[in-house]
Structures are given as structure tokens and as C-alpha cells.
mmCIF file with all atom_site columns, C-alpha atoms and ligand atoms in Angstrom:
data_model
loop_
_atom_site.group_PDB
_atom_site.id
_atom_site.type_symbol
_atom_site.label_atom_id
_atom_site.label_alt_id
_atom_site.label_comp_id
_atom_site.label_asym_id
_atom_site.label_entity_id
_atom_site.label_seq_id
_atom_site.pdbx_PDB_ins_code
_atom_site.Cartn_x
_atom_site.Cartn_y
_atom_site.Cartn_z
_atom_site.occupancy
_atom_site.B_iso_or_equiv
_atom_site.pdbx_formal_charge
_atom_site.auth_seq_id
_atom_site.auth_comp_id
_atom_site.auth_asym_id
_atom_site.auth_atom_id
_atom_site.pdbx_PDB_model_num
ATOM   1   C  CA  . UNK A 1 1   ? 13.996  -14.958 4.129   1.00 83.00 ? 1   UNK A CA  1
ATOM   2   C  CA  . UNK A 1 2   ? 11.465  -15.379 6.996   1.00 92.00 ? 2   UNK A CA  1
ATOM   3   C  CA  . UNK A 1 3   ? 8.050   -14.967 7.549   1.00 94.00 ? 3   UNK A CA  1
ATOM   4   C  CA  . UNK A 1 4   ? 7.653   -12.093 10.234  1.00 96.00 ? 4   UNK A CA  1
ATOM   5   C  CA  . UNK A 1 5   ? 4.094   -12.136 12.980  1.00 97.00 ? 5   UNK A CA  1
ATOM   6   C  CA  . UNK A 1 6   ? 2.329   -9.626  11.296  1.00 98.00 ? 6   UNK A CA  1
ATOM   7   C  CA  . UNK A 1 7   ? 0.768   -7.349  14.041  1.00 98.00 ? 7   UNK A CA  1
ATOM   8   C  CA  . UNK A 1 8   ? -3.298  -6.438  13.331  1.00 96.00 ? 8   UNK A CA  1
ATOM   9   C  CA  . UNK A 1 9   ? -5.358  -3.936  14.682  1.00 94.00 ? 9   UNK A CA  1
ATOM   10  C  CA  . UNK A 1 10  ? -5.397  -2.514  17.740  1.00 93.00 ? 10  UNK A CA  1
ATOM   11  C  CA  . UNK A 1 11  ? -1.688  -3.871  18.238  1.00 96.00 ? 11  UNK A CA  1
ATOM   12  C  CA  . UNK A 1 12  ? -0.298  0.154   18.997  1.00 97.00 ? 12  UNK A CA  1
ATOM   13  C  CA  . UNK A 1 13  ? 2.644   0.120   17.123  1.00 97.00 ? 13  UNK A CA  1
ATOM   14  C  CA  . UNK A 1 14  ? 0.380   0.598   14.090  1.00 98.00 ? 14  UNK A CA  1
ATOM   15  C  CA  . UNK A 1 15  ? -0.479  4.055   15.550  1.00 97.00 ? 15  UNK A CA  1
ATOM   16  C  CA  . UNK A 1 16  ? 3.343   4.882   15.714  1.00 96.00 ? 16  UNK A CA  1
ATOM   17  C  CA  . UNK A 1 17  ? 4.535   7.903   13.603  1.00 98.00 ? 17  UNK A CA  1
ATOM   18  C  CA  . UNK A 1 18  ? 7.840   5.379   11.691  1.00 98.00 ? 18  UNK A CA  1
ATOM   19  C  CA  . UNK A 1 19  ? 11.080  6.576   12.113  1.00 98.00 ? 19  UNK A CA  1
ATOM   20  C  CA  . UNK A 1 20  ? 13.346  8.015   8.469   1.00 98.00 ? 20  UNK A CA  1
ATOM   21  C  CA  . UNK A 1 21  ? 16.006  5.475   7.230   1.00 98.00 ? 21  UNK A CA  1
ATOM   22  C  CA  . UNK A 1 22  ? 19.122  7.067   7.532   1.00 97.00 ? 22  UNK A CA  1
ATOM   23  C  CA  . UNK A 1 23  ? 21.293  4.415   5.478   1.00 96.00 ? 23  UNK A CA  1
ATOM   24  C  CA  . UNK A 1 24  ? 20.793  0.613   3.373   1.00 97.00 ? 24  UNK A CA  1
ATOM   25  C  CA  . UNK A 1 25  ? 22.197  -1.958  6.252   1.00 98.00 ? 25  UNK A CA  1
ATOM   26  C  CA  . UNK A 1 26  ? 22.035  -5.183  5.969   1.00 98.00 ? 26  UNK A CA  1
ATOM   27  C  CA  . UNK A 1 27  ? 19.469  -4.877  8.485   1.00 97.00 ? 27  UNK A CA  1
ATOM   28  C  CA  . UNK A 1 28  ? 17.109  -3.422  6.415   1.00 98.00 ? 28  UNK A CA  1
ATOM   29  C  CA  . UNK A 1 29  ? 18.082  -6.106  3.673   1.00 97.00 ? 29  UNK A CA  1
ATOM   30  C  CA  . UNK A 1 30  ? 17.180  -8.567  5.865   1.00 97.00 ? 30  UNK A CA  1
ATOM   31  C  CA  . UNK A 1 31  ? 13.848  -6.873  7.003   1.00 98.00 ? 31  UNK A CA  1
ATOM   32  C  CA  . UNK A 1 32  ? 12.921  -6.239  3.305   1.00 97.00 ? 32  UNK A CA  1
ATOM   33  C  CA  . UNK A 1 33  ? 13.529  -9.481  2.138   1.00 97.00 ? 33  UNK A CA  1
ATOM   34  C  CA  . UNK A 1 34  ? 11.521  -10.814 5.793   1.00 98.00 ? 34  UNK A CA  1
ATOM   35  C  CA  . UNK A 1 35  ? 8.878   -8.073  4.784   1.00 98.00 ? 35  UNK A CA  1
ATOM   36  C  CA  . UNK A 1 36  ? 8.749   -9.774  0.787   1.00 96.00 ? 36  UNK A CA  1
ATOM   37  C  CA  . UNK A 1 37  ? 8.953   -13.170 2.083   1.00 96.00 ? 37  UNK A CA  1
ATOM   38  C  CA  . UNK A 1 38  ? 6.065   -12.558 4.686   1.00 97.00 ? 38  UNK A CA  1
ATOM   39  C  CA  . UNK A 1 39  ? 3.541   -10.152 1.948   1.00 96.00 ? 39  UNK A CA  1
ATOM   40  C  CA  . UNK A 1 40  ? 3.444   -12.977 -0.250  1.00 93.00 ? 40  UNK A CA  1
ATOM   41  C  CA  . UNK A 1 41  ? 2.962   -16.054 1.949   1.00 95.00 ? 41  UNK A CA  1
ATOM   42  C  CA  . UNK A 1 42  ? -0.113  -14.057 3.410   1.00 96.00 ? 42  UNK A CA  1
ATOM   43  C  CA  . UNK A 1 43  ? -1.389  -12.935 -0.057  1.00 94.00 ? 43  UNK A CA  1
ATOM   44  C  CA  . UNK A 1 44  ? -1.031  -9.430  0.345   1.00 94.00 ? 44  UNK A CA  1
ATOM   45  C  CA  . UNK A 1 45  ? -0.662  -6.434  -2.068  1.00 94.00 ? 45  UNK A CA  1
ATOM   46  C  CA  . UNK A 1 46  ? 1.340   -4.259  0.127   1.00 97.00 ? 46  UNK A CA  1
ATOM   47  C  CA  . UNK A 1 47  ? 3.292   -4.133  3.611   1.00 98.00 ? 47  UNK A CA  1
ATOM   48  C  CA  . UNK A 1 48  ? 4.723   -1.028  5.616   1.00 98.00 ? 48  UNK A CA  1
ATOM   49  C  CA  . UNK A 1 49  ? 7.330   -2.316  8.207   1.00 98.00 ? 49  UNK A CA  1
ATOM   50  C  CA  . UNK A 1 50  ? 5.280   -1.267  11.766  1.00 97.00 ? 50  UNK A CA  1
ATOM   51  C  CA  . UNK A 1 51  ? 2.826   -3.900  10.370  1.00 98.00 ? 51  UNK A CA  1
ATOM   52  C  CA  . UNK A 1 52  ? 5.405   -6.121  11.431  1.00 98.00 ? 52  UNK A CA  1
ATOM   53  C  CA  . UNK A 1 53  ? 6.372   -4.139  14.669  1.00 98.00 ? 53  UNK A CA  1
ATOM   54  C  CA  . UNK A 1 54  ? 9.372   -2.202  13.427  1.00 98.00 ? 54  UNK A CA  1
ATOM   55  C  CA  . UNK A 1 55  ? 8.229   1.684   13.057  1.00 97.00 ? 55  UNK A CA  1
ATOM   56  C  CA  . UNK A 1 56  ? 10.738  2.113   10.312  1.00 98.00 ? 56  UNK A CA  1
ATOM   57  C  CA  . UNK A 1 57  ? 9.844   4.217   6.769   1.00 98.00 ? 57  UNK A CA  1
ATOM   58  C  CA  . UNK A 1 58  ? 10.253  0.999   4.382   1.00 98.00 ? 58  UNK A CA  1
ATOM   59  C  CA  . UNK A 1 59  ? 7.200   -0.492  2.440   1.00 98.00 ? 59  UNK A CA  1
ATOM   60  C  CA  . UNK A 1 60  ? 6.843   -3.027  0.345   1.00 97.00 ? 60  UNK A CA  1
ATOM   61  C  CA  . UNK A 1 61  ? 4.547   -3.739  -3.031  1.00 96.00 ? 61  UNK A CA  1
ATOM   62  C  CA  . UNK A 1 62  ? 3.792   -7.075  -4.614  1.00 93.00 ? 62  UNK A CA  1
ATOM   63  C  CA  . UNK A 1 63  ? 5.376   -7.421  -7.975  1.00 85.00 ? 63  UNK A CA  1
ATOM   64  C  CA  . UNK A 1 64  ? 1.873   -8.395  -9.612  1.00 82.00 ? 64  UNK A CA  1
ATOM   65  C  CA  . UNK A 1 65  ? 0.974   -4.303  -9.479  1.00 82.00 ? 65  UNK A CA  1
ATOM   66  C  CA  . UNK A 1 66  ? 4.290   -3.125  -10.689 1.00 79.00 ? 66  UNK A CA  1
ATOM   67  C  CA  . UNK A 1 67  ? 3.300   -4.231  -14.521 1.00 75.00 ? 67  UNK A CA  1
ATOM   68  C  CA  . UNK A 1 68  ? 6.030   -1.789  -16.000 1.00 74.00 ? 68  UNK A CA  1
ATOM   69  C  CA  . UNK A 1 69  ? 8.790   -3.812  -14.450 1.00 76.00 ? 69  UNK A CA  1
ATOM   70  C  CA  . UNK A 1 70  ? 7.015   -7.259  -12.632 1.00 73.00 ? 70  UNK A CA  1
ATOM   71  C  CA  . UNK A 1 71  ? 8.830   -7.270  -9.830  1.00 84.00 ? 71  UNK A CA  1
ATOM   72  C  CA  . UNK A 1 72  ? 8.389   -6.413  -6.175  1.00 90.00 ? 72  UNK A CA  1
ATOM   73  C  CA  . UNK A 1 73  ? 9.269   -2.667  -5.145  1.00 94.00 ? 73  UNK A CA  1
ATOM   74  C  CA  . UNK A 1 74  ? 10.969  -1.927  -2.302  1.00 97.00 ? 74  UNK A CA  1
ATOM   75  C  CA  . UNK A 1 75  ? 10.766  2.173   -1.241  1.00 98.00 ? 75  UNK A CA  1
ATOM   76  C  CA  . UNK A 1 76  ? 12.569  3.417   1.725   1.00 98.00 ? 76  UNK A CA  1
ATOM   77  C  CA  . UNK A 1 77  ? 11.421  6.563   3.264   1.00 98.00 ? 77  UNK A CA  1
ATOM   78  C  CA  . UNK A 1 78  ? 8.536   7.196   0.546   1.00 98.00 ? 78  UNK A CA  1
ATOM   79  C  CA  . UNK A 1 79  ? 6.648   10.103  -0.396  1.00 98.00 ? 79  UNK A CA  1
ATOM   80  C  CA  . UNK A 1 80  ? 4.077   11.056  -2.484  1.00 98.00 ? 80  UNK A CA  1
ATOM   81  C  CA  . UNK A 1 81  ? 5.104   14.112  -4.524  1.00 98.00 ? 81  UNK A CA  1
ATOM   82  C  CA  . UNK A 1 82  ? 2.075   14.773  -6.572  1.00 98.00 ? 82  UNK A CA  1
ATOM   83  C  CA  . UNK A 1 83  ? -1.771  13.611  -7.110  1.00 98.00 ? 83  UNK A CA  1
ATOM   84  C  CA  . UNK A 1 84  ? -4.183  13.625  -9.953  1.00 98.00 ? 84  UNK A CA  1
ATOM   85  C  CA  . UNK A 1 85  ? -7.921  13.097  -9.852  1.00 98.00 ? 85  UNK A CA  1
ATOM   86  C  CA  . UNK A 1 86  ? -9.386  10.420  -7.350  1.00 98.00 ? 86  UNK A CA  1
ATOM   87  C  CA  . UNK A 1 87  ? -10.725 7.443   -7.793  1.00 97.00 ? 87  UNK A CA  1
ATOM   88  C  CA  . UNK A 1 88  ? -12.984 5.120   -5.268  1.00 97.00 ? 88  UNK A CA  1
ATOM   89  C  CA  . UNK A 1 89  ? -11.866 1.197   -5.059  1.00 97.00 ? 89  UNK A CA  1
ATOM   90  C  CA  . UNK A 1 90  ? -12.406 -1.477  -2.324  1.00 96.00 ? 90  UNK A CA  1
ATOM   91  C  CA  . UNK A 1 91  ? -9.600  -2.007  0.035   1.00 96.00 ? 91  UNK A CA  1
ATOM   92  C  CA  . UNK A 1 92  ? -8.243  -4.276  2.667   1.00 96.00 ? 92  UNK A CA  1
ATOM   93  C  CA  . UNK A 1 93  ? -5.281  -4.712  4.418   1.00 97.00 ? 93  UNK A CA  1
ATOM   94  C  CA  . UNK A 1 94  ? -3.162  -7.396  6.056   1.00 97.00 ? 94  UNK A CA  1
ATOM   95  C  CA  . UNK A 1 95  ? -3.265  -5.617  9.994   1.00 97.00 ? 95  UNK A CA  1
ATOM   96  C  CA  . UNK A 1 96  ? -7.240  -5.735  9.146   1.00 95.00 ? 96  UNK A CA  1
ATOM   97  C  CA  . UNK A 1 97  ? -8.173  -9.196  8.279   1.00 92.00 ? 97  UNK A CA  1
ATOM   98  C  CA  . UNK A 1 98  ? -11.658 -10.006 6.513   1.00 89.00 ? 98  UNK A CA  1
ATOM   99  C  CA  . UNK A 1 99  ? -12.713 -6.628  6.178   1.00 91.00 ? 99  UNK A CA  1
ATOM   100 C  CA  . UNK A 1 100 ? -12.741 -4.343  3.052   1.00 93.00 ? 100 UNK A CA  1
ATOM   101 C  CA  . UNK A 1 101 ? -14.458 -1.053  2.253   1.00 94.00 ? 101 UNK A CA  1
ATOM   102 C  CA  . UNK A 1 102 ? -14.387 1.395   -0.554  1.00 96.00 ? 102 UNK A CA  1
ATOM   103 C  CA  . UNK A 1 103 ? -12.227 4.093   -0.070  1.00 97.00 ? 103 UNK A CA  1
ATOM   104 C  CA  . UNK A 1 104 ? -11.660 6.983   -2.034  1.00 97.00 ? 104 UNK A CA  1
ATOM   105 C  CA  . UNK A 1 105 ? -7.968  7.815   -3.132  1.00 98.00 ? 105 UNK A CA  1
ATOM   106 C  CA  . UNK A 1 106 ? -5.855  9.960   -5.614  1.00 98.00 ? 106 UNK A CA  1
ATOM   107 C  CA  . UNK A 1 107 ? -5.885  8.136   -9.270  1.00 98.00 ? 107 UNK A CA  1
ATOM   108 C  CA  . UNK A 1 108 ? -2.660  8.714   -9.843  1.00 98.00 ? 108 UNK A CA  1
ATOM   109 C  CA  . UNK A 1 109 ? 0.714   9.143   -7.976  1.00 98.00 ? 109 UNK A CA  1
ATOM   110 C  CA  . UNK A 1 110 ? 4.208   10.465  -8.558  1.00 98.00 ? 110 UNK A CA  1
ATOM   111 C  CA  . UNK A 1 111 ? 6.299   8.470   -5.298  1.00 98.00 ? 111 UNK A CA  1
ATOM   112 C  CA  . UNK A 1 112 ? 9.755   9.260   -4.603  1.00 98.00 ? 112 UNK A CA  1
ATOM   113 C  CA  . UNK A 1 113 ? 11.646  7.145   -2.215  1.00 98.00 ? 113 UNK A CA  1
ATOM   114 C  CA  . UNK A 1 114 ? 15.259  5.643   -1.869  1.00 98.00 ? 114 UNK A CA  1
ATOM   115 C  CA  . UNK A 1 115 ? 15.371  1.804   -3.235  1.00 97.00 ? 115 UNK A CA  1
ATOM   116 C  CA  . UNK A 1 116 ? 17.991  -0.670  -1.791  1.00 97.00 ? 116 UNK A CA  1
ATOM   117 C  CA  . UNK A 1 117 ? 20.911  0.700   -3.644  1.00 96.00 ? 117 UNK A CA  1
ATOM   118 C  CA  . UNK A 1 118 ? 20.300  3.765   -1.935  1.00 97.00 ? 118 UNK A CA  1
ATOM   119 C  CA  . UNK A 1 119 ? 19.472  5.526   -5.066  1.00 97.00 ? 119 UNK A CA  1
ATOM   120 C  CA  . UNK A 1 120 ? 16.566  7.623   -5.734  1.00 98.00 ? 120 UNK A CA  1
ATOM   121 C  CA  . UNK A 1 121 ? 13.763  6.450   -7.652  1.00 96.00 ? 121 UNK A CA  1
ATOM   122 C  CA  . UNK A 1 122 ? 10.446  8.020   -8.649  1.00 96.00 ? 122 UNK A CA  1
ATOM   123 C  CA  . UNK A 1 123 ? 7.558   5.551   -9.443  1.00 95.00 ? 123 UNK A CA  1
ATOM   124 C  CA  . UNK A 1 124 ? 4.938   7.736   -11.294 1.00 96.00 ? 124 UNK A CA  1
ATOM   125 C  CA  . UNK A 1 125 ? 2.035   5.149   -11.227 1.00 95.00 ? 125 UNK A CA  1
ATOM   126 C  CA  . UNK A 1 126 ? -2.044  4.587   -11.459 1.00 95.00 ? 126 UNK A CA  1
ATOM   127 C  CA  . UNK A 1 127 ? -4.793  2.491   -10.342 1.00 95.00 ? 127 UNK A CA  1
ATOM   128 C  CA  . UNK A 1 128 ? -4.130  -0.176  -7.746  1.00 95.00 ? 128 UNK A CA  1
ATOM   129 C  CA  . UNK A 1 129 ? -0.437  0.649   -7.280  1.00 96.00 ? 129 UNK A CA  1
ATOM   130 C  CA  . UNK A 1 130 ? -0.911  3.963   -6.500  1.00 97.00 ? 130 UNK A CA  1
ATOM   131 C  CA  . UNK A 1 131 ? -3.477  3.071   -4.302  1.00 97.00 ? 131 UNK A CA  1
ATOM   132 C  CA  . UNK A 1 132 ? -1.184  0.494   -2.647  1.00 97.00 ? 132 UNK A CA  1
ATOM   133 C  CA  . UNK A 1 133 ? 1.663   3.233   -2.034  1.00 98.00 ? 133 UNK A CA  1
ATOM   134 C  CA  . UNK A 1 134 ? -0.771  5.553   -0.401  1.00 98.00 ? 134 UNK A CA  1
ATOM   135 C  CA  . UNK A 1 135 ? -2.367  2.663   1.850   1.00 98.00 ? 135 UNK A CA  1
ATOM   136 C  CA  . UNK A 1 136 ? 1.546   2.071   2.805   1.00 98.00 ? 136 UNK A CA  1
ATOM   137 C  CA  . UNK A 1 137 ? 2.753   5.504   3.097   1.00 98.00 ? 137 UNK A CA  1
ATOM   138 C  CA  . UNK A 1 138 ? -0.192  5.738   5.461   1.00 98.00 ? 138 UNK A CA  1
ATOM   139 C  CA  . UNK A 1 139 ? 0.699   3.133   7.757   1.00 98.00 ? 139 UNK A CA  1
ATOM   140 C  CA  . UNK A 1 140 ? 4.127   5.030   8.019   1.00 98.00 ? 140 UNK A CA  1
ATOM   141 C  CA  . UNK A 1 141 ? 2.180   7.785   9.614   1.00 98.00 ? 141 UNK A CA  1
ATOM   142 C  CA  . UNK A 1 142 ? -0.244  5.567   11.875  1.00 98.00 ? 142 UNK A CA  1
ATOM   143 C  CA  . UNK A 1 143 ? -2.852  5.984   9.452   1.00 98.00 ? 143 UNK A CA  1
ATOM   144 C  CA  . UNK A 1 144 ? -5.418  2.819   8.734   1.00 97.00 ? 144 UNK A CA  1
ATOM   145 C  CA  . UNK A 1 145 ? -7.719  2.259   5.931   1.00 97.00 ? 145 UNK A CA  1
ATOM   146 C  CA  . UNK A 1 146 ? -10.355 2.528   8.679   1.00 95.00 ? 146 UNK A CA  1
ATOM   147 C  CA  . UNK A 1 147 ? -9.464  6.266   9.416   1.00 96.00 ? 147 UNK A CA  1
ATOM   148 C  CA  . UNK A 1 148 ? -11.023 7.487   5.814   1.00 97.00 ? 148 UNK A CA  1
ATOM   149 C  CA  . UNK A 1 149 ? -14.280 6.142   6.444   1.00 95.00 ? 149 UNK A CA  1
ATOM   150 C  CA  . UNK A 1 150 ? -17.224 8.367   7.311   1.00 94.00 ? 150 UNK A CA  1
ATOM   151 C  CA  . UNK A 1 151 ? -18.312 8.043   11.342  1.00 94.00 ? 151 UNK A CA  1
ATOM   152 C  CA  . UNK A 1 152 ? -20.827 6.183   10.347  1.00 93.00 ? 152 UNK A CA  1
ATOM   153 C  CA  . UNK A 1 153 ? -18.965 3.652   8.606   1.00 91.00 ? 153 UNK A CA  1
ATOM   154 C  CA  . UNK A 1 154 ? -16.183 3.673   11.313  1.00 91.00 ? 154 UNK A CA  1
ATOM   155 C  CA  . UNK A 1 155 ? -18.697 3.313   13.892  1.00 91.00 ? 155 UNK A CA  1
ATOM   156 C  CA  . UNK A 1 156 ? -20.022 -0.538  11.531  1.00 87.00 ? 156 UNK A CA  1
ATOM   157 C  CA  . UNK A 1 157 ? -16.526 -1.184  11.819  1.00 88.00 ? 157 UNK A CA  1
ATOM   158 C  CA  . UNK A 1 158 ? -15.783 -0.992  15.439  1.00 86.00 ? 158 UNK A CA  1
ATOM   159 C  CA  . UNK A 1 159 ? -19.358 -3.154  16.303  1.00 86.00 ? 159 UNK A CA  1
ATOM   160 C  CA  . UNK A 1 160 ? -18.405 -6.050  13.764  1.00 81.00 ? 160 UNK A CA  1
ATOM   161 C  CA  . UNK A 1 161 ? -14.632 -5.986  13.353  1.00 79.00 ? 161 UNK A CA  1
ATOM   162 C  CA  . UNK A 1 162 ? -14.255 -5.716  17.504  1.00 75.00 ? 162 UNK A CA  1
ATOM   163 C  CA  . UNK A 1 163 ? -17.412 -8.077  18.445  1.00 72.00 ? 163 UNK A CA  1
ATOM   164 C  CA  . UNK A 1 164 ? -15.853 -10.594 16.358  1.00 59.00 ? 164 UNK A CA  1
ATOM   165 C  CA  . UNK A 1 165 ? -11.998 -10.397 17.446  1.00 50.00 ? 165 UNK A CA  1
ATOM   166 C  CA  . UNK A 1 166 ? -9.039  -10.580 15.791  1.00 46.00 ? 166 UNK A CA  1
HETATM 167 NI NI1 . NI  B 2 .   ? -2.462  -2.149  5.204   1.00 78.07 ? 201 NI  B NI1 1
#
């Protein structure tokens, strides 16, 4: 496993619409394992693969929020299926460095996505992981944390995150 550059805003491939999976290669075992390898040596909860510059659908989930199982969850071409109530936590994310903001998300999820066996799987989750799969299902669509903030907010954003650099 390797530790993969992980791109950070306003890199554009983070604005890229990812391409479907079509089958498990080794390739994406590699990248997945890369993808594991790189989340945890840069503390992060969560990482979609066009955070590290390939616009693929594949995200991955620290195994510290998957408390039914405790281990790391891999989800190829994930959706969200259903929603239920909303809830407002702070977030930040690994393309953003040193900045978090509250952000208001569905409570709970139902995901469906293909794992590495190339079986389906359903994660029907809560909390911070289902707040984790939407942040990641996001960046598959070239969405940022960023992009749910009111114009005001964004507008804070820009004038500190931007003055400051990367
Ligand atoms: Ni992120």
C-alpha cells in the first residue's frame, strides 16, 4: 500500500462528475488499498478517489465509524437510497485543510454500493458515518463541503481559506 498526493481545493479534478466502476480489477484493489493506506496516514474519516486525482465512483470510510463491524468500508459506485430526519454537525475534509463548518445533513442513511467482492451491500447507518458517506458520495459528483454553506458563509470561506493558500 502507498500513500497517494492527495489533491486540495481548487485542484479541478475535484469538480469532475467520477466515472461508474464497471468491474473489481486489481486496479481498483490497488487504488483502494492506496486510498486506505493514504486516509489513515493523514487522519482522515473519509476519502472519495478524485481526491486523489482519479474521477472514479470508489470511497473509502475509516474503520473507527463503522462500529457494527470495525473495519474500514470500501463502496464502489455508492448511492444513497433513502434519508431520515437531518441533523447539523461540524465537518472538514482532507481536499480542505484547517477548515471546518457546520453543515446540515440527513441523520440517517440507507447506502447501497458494490464492495470488493463485487457483491452488493447495503450499509443502513447514523450519525457520523452517514454523514461521512454523504460527504464522499458528494465528492463523486464534484460536490464540496463548501457548496452547502449559505453565500455568506461561502463568501468567509473564499477571503480566509484563499488569502491564506493551500
Ligand atoms: Ni472530503
Amino acid at each position: 500500500m502507498a500513500f497517494i498526493e492527495i489533491r486540495t481545493f481548487p485542484d479541478p479534478v475535484l469538480r469532475k462528475i467520477a466515472e461508474p466502476v464497471k468491474n473489481v480489477t486489481e486496479e481498483i484493489l490497488k487504488l483502494s488499498g492506496d486510498m486506505i493506506e493514504t486516509m489513515r496516514l493523514s487522519n482522515g474519516a473519509g476519502l472519495a478517489a478524485n481526491q486523489v486525482g482519479v474521477p472514479i465512483r470508489l470511497i473509502t470510510i475509516e474503520e473507527h465509524l463503522n462500529k457494527q463491524e470495525n473495519r474500514h468500508i470500501v463502496l464502489i459506485n455508492p448511492v444513497i437510497v433513502e434519508t431520515d430526519s437531518e441533523e447539523t454537525a461540524e465537518e472538514g475534509c482532507l481536499s480542505l485543510p484547517k477548515f471546518y463548518e457546520y453543515i446540515k445533513r440527513a441523520k440517517k442513511v440507507l447506502a447501497r454500493g458494490v464492495n470488493l467482492e463485487g457483491e452488493t451491500i447495503e450499509i443502513e447507518c447514523e450519525g457520523q458515518l452517514a454523514r461521512a458517506i454523504q460527504h464522499e458520495i458528494d465528492h463523486l459528483n464534484g460536490i464540496l463541503f463548501i457548496d452547502h454553506l449559505s453565500p455568506v458563509k461561502k463568501d468567509l470561506f473564499k477571503k480566509k481559506y484563499l488569502k491564506g493558500g493551500k
